[in-house]
PDB file of C-alpha atoms in Angstrom:
ATOM      1  CA  MET A 133      -6.009  15.363 -25.573  1.00 52.00           C
ATOM      2  CA  ARG A 134      -7.353  11.818 -25.453  1.00 54.00           C
ATOM      3  CA  VAL A 135      -5.807  10.971 -28.822  1.00 48.00           C
ATOM      4  CA  ALA A 136      -2.439  12.446 -27.800  1.00 52.00           C
ATOM      5  CA  LEU A 137      -2.373  10.450 -24.573  1.00 54.00           C
ATOM      6  CA  GLY A 138      -3.369   7.310 -26.376  1.00 52.00           C
ATOM      7  CA  LEU A 139      -0.707   7.664 -29.040  1.00 49.00           C
ATOM      8  CA  ALA A 140       1.950   8.344 -26.400  1.00 57.00           C
ATOM      9  CA  LEU A 141       1.001   5.197 -24.514  1.00 55.00           C
ATOM     10  CA  PHE A 142       0.851   3.267 -27.782  1.00 49.00           C
ATOM     11  CA  ALA A 143       4.460   4.243 -28.542  1.00 51.00           C
ATOM     12  CA  PHE A 144       5.511   3.413 -24.983  1.00 55.00           C
ATOM     13  CA  ALA A 145       3.953  -0.041 -25.227  1.00 49.00           C
ATOM     14  CA  VAL A 146       5.682  -0.811 -28.519  1.00 48.00           C
ATOM     15  CA  MET A 147       9.094   0.192 -27.203  1.00 52.00           C
ATOM     16  CA  GLY A 148       8.760  -1.669 -23.908  1.00 52.00           C
ATOM     17  CA  LEU A 149      10.220  -0.771 -20.517  1.00 50.00           C
ATOM     18  CA  PRO A 150      13.014  -1.079 -19.674  1.00 49.00           C
ATOM     19  CA  GLY A 151      15.011  -1.377 -22.888  1.00 48.00           C
ATOM     20  CA  ALA A 152      15.991  -4.836 -24.078  1.00 44.00           C
ATOM     21  CA  ALA A 153      19.479  -3.951 -25.351  1.00 47.00           C
ATOM     22  CA  MET A 154      21.119  -6.566 -23.091  1.00 55.00           C
ATOM     23  CA  ALA A 155      18.331  -9.126 -23.384  1.00 46.00           C
ATOM     24  CA  THR A 156      18.970 -12.118 -25.611  1.00 64.00           C
ATOM     25  CA  ASP A 157      16.491 -14.734 -24.360  1.00 88.00           C
ATOM     26  CA  GLU A 158      13.531 -13.983 -26.628  1.00 93.00           C
ATOM     27  CA  ALA A 159      10.881 -16.332 -28.005  1.00 93.00           C
ATOM     28  CA  ALA A 160       7.511 -16.370 -29.726  1.00 94.00           C
ATOM     29  CA  GLU A 161       4.345 -17.262 -27.837  1.00 96.00           C
ATOM     30  CA  LEU A 162       0.592 -17.426 -28.451  1.00 98.00           C
ATOM     31  CA  TRP A 163      -1.907 -16.248 -25.824  1.00 98.00           C
ATOM     32  CA  PHE A 164      -5.614 -17.122 -25.646  1.00 98.00           C
ATOM     33  CA  ASN A 165      -7.742 -15.428 -22.987  1.00 98.00           C
ATOM     34  CA  PRO A 166     -11.393 -16.603 -23.051  1.00 98.00           C
ATOM     35  CA  SER A 167     -13.735 -15.639 -20.205  1.00 98.00           C
ATOM     36  CA  VAL A 168     -17.397 -15.473 -19.213  1.00 98.00           C
ATOM     37  CA  THR A 169     -19.180 -13.009 -16.921  1.00 98.00           C
ATOM     38  CA  HIS A 170     -22.585 -13.049 -15.266  1.00 98.00           C
ATOM     39  CA  SER A 171     -24.251 -10.064 -13.585  1.00 97.00           C
ATOM     40  CA  LEU A 172     -25.797 -10.689 -10.177  1.00 97.00           C
ATOM     41  CA  ASP A 173     -27.247  -7.171 -10.006  1.00 95.00           C
ATOM     42  CA  GLU A 174     -26.547  -3.747 -11.524  1.00 93.00           C
ATOM     43  CA  GLN A 175     -23.245  -3.406  -9.643  1.00 96.00           C
ATOM     44  CA  THR A 176     -22.039  -6.965  -8.992  1.00 98.00           C
ATOM     45  CA  GLU A 177     -20.826  -9.667 -11.349  1.00 98.00           C
ATOM     46  CA  VAL A 178     -18.947 -12.946 -11.255  1.00 98.00           C
ATOM     47  CA  GLU A 179     -16.358 -13.817 -13.874  1.00 98.00           C
ATOM     48  CA  ILE A 180     -14.557 -16.993 -14.865  1.00 98.00           C
ATOM     49  CA  GLU A 181     -11.356 -16.150 -16.719  1.00 98.00           C
ATOM     50  CA  THR A 182      -8.996 -18.626 -18.367  1.00 98.00           C
ATOM     51  CA  ALA A 183      -5.732 -18.309 -20.272  1.00 98.00           C
ATOM     52  CA  GLN A 184      -3.601 -20.564 -22.425  1.00 98.00           C
ATOM     53  CA  ARG A 185      -0.035 -19.326 -22.883  1.00 97.00           C
ATOM     54  CA  LEU A 186       1.632 -21.477 -25.534  1.00 97.00           C
ATOM     55  CA  ARG A 187       5.427 -21.153 -25.740  1.00 93.00           C
ATOM     56  CA  GLU A 188       8.309 -22.396 -27.840  1.00 87.00           C
ATOM     57  CA  ALA A 189      10.429 -25.185 -26.326  1.00 85.00           C
ATOM     58  CA  PRO A 190      12.268 -25.358 -23.985  1.00 86.00           C
ATOM     59  CA  ARG A 191       9.855 -22.971 -22.224  1.00 90.00           C
ATOM     60  CA  ASP A 192       6.822 -24.567 -20.615  1.00 94.00           C
ATOM     61  CA  ASP A 193       3.245 -23.764 -21.558  1.00 97.00           C
ATOM     62  CA  THR A 194       1.125 -22.088 -18.881  1.00 97.00           C
ATOM     63  CA  TYR A 195      -2.589 -22.499 -18.201  1.00 98.00           C
ATOM     64  CA  TYR A 196      -4.782 -20.929 -15.556  1.00 98.00           C
ATOM     65  CA  VAL A 197      -8.393 -20.465 -14.465  1.00 98.00           C
ATOM     66  CA  ARG A 198      -9.555 -17.583 -12.259  1.00 98.00           C
ATOM     67  CA  LEU A 199     -12.766 -16.871 -10.410  1.00 98.00           C
ATOM     68  CA  TRP A 200     -13.516 -13.168  -9.905  1.00 98.00           C
ATOM     69  CA  LEU A 201     -16.121 -11.318  -7.864  1.00 98.00           C
ATOM     70  CA  ASN A 202     -16.408  -7.762  -9.227  1.00 98.00           C
ATOM     71  CA  ARG A 203     -18.230  -4.828  -7.648  1.00 98.00           C
ATOM     72  CA  LYS A 204     -18.692  -1.479  -9.409  1.00 97.00           C
ATOM     73  CA  ALA A 205     -19.020   1.649  -7.270  1.00 96.00           C
ATOM     74  CA  GLU A 206     -21.162   4.622  -8.259  1.00 92.00           C
ATOM     75  CA  ASN A 207     -18.056   6.693  -9.080  1.00 92.00           C
ATOM     76  CA  GLY A 208     -16.928   4.112 -11.654  1.00 92.00           C
ATOM     77  CA  THR A 209     -14.315   2.398  -9.491  1.00 97.00           C
ATOM     78  CA  LYS A 210     -14.305  -1.390  -9.855  1.00 98.00           C
ATOM     79  CA  TRP A 211     -13.281  -3.559  -6.880  1.00 98.00           C
ATOM     80  CA  SER A 212     -12.407  -7.226  -7.413  1.00 98.00           C
ATOM     81  CA  LEU A 213     -11.495 -10.304  -5.409  1.00 98.00           C
ATOM     82  CA  GLY A 214     -10.132 -13.383  -7.181  1.00 98.00           C
ATOM     83  CA  ALA A 215      -8.695 -16.867  -6.768  1.00 98.00           C
ATOM     84  CA  GLU A 216      -6.562 -18.631  -9.375  1.00 98.00           C
ATOM     85  CA  GLN A 217      -5.275 -22.117 -10.122  1.00 98.00           C
ATOM     86  CA  ARG A 218      -2.278 -22.158 -12.469  1.00 98.00           C
ATOM     87  CA  TRP A 219      -0.267 -24.918 -14.161  1.00 98.00           C
ATOM     88  CA  ASN A 220       3.284 -23.973 -15.186  1.00 95.00           C
ATOM     89  CA  GLY A 221       4.380 -26.910 -17.315  1.00 92.00           C
ATOM     90  CA  PRO A 222       3.982 -30.532 -16.168  1.00 91.00           C
ATOM     91  CA  ASP A 223       5.821 -30.248 -12.831  1.00 93.00           C
ATOM     92  CA  GLN A 224       4.692 -27.017 -11.166  1.00 96.00           C
ATOM     93  CA  GLU A 225       1.331 -25.784  -9.930  1.00 98.00           C
ATOM     94  CA  GLU A 226       0.468 -22.441  -8.365  1.00 98.00           C
ATOM     95  CA  VAL A 227      -2.421 -20.945  -6.406  1.00 98.00           C
ATOM     96  CA  ARG A 228      -2.953 -17.189  -6.272  1.00 98.00           C
ATOM     97  CA  PHE A 229      -5.276 -14.926  -4.309  1.00 98.00           C
ATOM     98  CA  LEU A 230      -5.933 -11.559  -5.937  1.00 98.00           C
ATOM     99  CA  GLN A 231      -7.193  -8.174  -4.729  1.00 98.00           C
ATOM    100  CA  GLN A 232      -7.698  -5.555  -7.400  1.00 98.00           C
ATOM    101  CA  VAL A 233      -9.114  -2.082  -8.019  1.00 98.00           C
ATOM    102  CA  GLY A 234      -9.722  -0.420 -11.379  1.00 98.00           C
ATOM    103  CA  TYR A 235     -10.190   3.330 -11.699  1.00 97.00           C
ATOM    104  CA  GLY A 236      -9.846   6.094 -14.248  1.00 96.00           C
ATOM    105  CA  TRP A 237      -8.710   9.663 -14.690  1.00 93.00           C
ATOM    106  CA  ARG A 238      -9.816  11.460 -17.852  1.00 90.00           C
ATOM    107  CA  ALA A 239      -8.617   9.329 -20.778  1.00 91.00           C
ATOM    108  CA  LEU A 240      -6.437   7.096 -18.627  1.00 95.00           C
ATOM    109  CA  GLU A 241      -7.410   3.759 -17.110  1.00 96.00           C
ATOM    110  CA  PHE A 242      -5.567   2.403 -14.061  1.00 97.00           C
ATOM    111  CA  ARG A 243      -5.515  -1.022 -12.418  1.00 98.00           C
ATOM    112  CA  THR A 244      -3.768  -1.860  -9.148  1.00 98.00           C
ATOM    113  CA  ARG A 245      -3.484  -5.529  -8.146  1.00 98.00           C
ATOM    114  CA  LEU A 246      -2.019  -7.264  -5.084  1.00 98.00           C
ATOM    115  CA  GLU A 247      -1.214 -10.978  -5.388  1.00 98.00           C
ATOM    116  CA  GLN A 248      -0.368 -13.734  -2.915  1.00 98.00           C
ATOM    117  CA  ARG A 249       1.352 -16.668  -4.646  1.00 98.00           C
ATOM    118  CA  PHE A 250       1.733 -20.274  -3.465  1.00 98.00           C
ATOM    119  CA  VAL A 251       4.030 -22.256  -5.796  1.00 98.00           C
ATOM    120  CA  SER A 252       4.237 -26.033  -5.384  1.00 97.00           C
ATOM    121  CA  THR A 253       8.028 -26.128  -5.883  1.00 95.00           C
ATOM    122  CA  ASP A 254       8.897 -23.148  -3.636  1.00 96.00           C
ATOM    123  CA  PRO A 255       8.773 -22.864   0.178  1.00 95.00           C
ATOM    124  CA  ASN A 256       7.527 -19.294   0.716  1.00 97.00           C
ATOM    125  CA  THR A 257       4.412 -17.229   0.089  1.00 98.00           C
ATOM    126  CA  GLY A 258       5.117 -14.699  -2.627  1.00 98.00           C
ATOM    127  CA  TRP A 259       3.712 -11.163  -2.682  1.00 98.00           C
ATOM    128  CA  ARG A 260       3.509  -9.036  -5.820  1.00 98.00           C
ATOM    129  CA  LEU A 261       2.139  -5.591  -6.621  1.00 98.00           C
ATOM    130  CA  ARG A 262       1.110  -4.890 -10.202  1.00 98.00           C
ATOM    131  CA  GLN A 263       0.301  -1.445 -11.557  1.00 98.00           C
ATOM    132  CA  ARG A 264      -1.215  -1.035 -15.009  1.00 98.00           C
ATOM    133  CA  LEU A 265      -1.823   2.128 -17.026  1.00 97.00           C
ATOM    134  CA  GLY A 266      -3.835   2.087 -20.230  1.00 96.00           C
ATOM    135  CA  THR A 267      -6.181   3.917 -22.541  1.00 96.00           C
ATOM    136  CA  THR A 268      -8.809   3.113 -25.170  1.00 95.00           C
ATOM    137  CA  ILE A 269      -9.427   5.248 -28.257  1.00 94.00           C
ATOM    138  CA  PRO A 270     -12.677   4.775 -30.232  1.00 94.00           C
ATOM    139  CA  LEU A 271     -12.022   4.501 -33.965  1.00 94.00           C
ATOM    140  CA  GLY A 272     -15.588   5.297 -35.009  1.00 86.00           C
ATOM    141  CA  GLN A 273     -18.650   7.246 -33.937  1.00 81.00           C
ATOM    142  CA  THR A 274     -20.653   4.312 -32.544  1.00 79.00           C
ATOM    143  CA  GLU A 275     -20.240   2.761 -29.095  1.00 76.00           C
ATOM    144  CA  ASP A 276     -20.004  -0.794 -30.471  1.00 80.00           C
ATOM    145  CA  GLY A 277     -17.327  -0.028 -33.077  1.00 91.00           C
ATOM    146  CA  TRP A 278     -13.654  -0.891 -33.021  1.00 96.00           C
ATOM    147  CA  SER A 279     -11.327   0.799 -30.531  1.00 96.00           C
ATOM    148  CA  LEU A 280      -7.561   1.032 -30.259  1.00 96.00           C
ATOM    149  CA  ALA A 281      -6.325  -0.152 -26.844  1.00 96.00           C
ATOM    150  CA  ALA A 282      -2.886   0.063 -25.255  1.00 96.00           C
ATOM    151  CA  ASP A 283      -1.577  -0.563 -21.756  1.00 96.00           C
ATOM    152  CA  ALA A 284       1.641  -1.075 -19.827  1.00 97.00           C
ATOM    153  CA  GLU A 285       2.014  -2.893 -16.504  1.00 97.00           C
ATOM    154  CA  LEU A 286       4.870  -2.897 -13.994  1.00 97.00           C
ATOM    155  CA  ILE A 287       5.246  -6.018 -11.819  1.00 98.00           C
ATOM    156  CA  MET A 288       6.905  -5.490  -8.434  1.00 98.00           C
ATOM    157  CA  THR A 289       7.880  -8.520  -6.333  1.00 98.00           C
ATOM    158  CA  LEU A 290       7.585  -7.621  -2.653  1.00 98.00           C
ATOM    159  CA  ALA A 291       8.459 -11.108  -1.364  1.00 98.00           C
ATOM    160  CA  SER A 292       9.762 -14.013  -3.451  1.00 98.00           C
ATOM    161  CA  THR A 293       8.391 -17.549  -3.293  1.00 97.00           C
ATOM    162  CA  SER A 294      11.950 -18.943  -3.277  1.00 95.00           C
ATOM    163  CA  GLU A 295      14.725 -18.534  -0.733  1.00 93.00           C
ATOM    164  CA  ASN A 296      16.866 -15.473  -1.538  1.00 91.00           C
ATOM    165  CA  GLY A 297      14.693 -14.848  -4.585  1.00 94.00           C
ATOM    166  CA  GLN A 298      14.694 -11.615  -6.542  1.00 96.00           C
ATOM    167  CA  THR A 299      12.550  -8.683  -5.385  1.00 97.00           C
ATOM    168  CA  GLY A 300      11.826  -5.233  -6.769  1.00 97.00           C
ATOM    169  CA  LEU A 301      10.868  -4.687 -10.409  1.00 97.00           C
ATOM    170  CA  THR A 302      10.743  -8.183 -11.911  1.00 97.00           C
ATOM    171  CA  GLY A 303       8.475  -7.796 -14.921  1.00 96.00           C
ATOM    172  CA  VAL A 304       6.964  -5.465 -17.503  1.00 96.00           C
ATOM    173  CA  ARG A 305       3.961  -6.380 -19.639  1.00 97.00           C
ATOM    174  CA  THR A 306       2.786  -4.220 -22.542  1.00 97.00           C
ATOM    175  CA  PHE A 307      -0.126  -4.629 -24.957  1.00 97.00           C
ATOM    176  CA  VAL A 308      -1.386  -2.887 -28.078  1.00 97.00           C
ATOM    177  CA  GLY A 309      -4.393  -4.031 -30.055  1.00 97.00           C
ATOM    178  CA  PHE A 310      -7.978  -3.570 -31.113  1.00 98.00           C
ATOM    179  CA  GLU A 311     -11.196  -4.244 -29.205  1.00 97.00           C
ATOM    180  CA  ARG A 312     -14.856  -4.436 -30.148  1.00 96.00           C
ATOM    181  CA  GLY A 313     -18.147  -5.451 -28.598  1.00 94.00           C
ATOM    182  CA  PHE A 314     -20.785  -7.508 -30.402  1.00 93.00           C
ATOM    183  CA  GLY A 315     -23.823  -7.458 -28.137  1.00 92.00           C
ATOM    184  CA  PRO A 316     -22.951  -9.771 -25.220  1.00 95.00           C
ATOM    185  CA  TYR A 317     -19.576 -10.644 -26.803  1.00 96.00           C
ATOM    186  CA  ASP A 318     -16.301  -8.727 -26.475  1.00 97.00           C
ATOM    187  CA  LEU A 319     -13.302  -9.407 -28.727  1.00 98.00           C
ATOM    188  CA  SER A 320      -9.687  -8.300 -28.198  1.00 98.00           C
ATOM    189  CA  LEU A 321      -6.932  -8.832 -30.789  1.00 98.00           C
ATOM    190  CA  GLY A 322      -3.394  -7.558 -30.433  1.00 98.00           C
ATOM    191  CA  TYR A 323       0.263  -7.974 -29.585  1.00 97.00           C
ATOM    192  CA  LEU A 324       1.496  -8.675 -26.046  1.00 97.00           C
ATOM    193  CA  ARG A 325       5.089  -8.353 -24.883  1.00 96.00           C
ATOM    194  CA  GLN A 326       6.125  -9.952 -21.587  1.00 95.00           C
ATOM    195  CA  GLN A 327       9.546  -9.052 -20.180  1.00 94.00           C
ATOM    196  CA  ASP A 328      10.818 -10.920 -17.109  1.00 95.00           C
ATOM    197  CA  ILE A 329      13.650  -8.946 -15.510  1.00 95.00           C
ATOM    198  CA  ARG A 330      16.338 -11.250 -14.103  1.00 93.00           C
ATOM    199  CA  GLU A 331      19.350 -10.242 -12.035  1.00 91.00           C
ATOM    200  CA  GLY A 332      22.653 -11.496 -13.417  1.00 88.00           C
ATOM    201  CA  ARG A 333      21.022 -13.092 -16.460  1.00 90.00           C
ATOM    202  CA  PRO A 334      19.554 -11.857 -19.742  1.00 92.00           C
ATOM    203  CA  ASP A 335      15.947 -10.739 -19.409  1.00 94.00           C
ATOM    204  CA  ARG A 336      13.426 -13.244 -20.730  1.00 93.00           C
ATOM    205  CA  ILE A 337      11.076 -11.751 -23.318  1.00 94.00           C
ATOM    206  CA  GLY A 338       7.999 -13.277 -24.918  1.00 95.00           C
ATOM    207  CA  HIS A 339       6.349 -11.868 -28.053  1.00 96.00           C
ATOM    208  CA  ALA A 340       2.768 -13.062 -28.372  1.00 97.00           C
ATOM    209  CA  PRO A 341      -0.203 -12.570 -30.643  1.00 98.00           C
ATOM    210  CA  PHE A 342      -3.095 -12.147 -28.192  1.00 98.00           C
ATOM    211  CA  ILE A 343      -6.700 -13.297 -28.641  1.00 98.00           C
ATOM    212  CA  GLY A 344      -9.216 -12.416 -25.927  1.00 98.00           C
ATOM    213  CA  PHE A 345     -12.931 -13.273 -25.979  1.00 98.00           C
ATOM    214  CA  ASN A 346     -15.579 -12.649 -23.321  1.00 98.00           C
ATOM    215  CA  VAL A 347     -19.235 -13.675 -23.160  1.00 98.00           C
ATOM    216  CA  ASP A 348     -21.623 -11.814 -20.822  1.00 96.00           C
ATOM    217  CA  PHE A 349     -24.753 -13.784 -19.994  1.00 92.00           C
TER     218      PHE A 349
END
């Protein structure tokens, strides 16, 4: 059952949602996602997460740093509060506040995130809801071996940062790759597809090799 669910999600992530038949604005990217975590006690940890999203011109590179406070409940649910500083090219900065919960059901892993966005070039506070569904399939018999991971995330804009900006489903992010732990280190290697859904214009799609690395100390 777990393998069947994982393979179904793997196929879904490769295909993307929705279809890109009308989309013509596609480009290659490269994503780095290094982070560090530190446990305060058995249930609480702090995390510093960074990302470097390198894009082909004329698209701007994006960089961000996030501070997370994570709390794990006894039933396995993970509650998180975060704050983020983001740089979108040379002329735009953004601050985000994040509230997030991670939970599971059988082989499936869910993450629900609410974001408040403050963009330096826009007048309004933006609100977004992001729902992610994923699974992880061990490829060996040991806990520290390689695993196949896949997830898909829908991005819903509840309120735009710009006047008369687009709301509703505005983005889909999918990922397939491999993950492994090495003691206090966690490595993630894969392919990430980011689709920005734009009304009246071709969707913007980024295809990115993804490299994630976390250190727990």
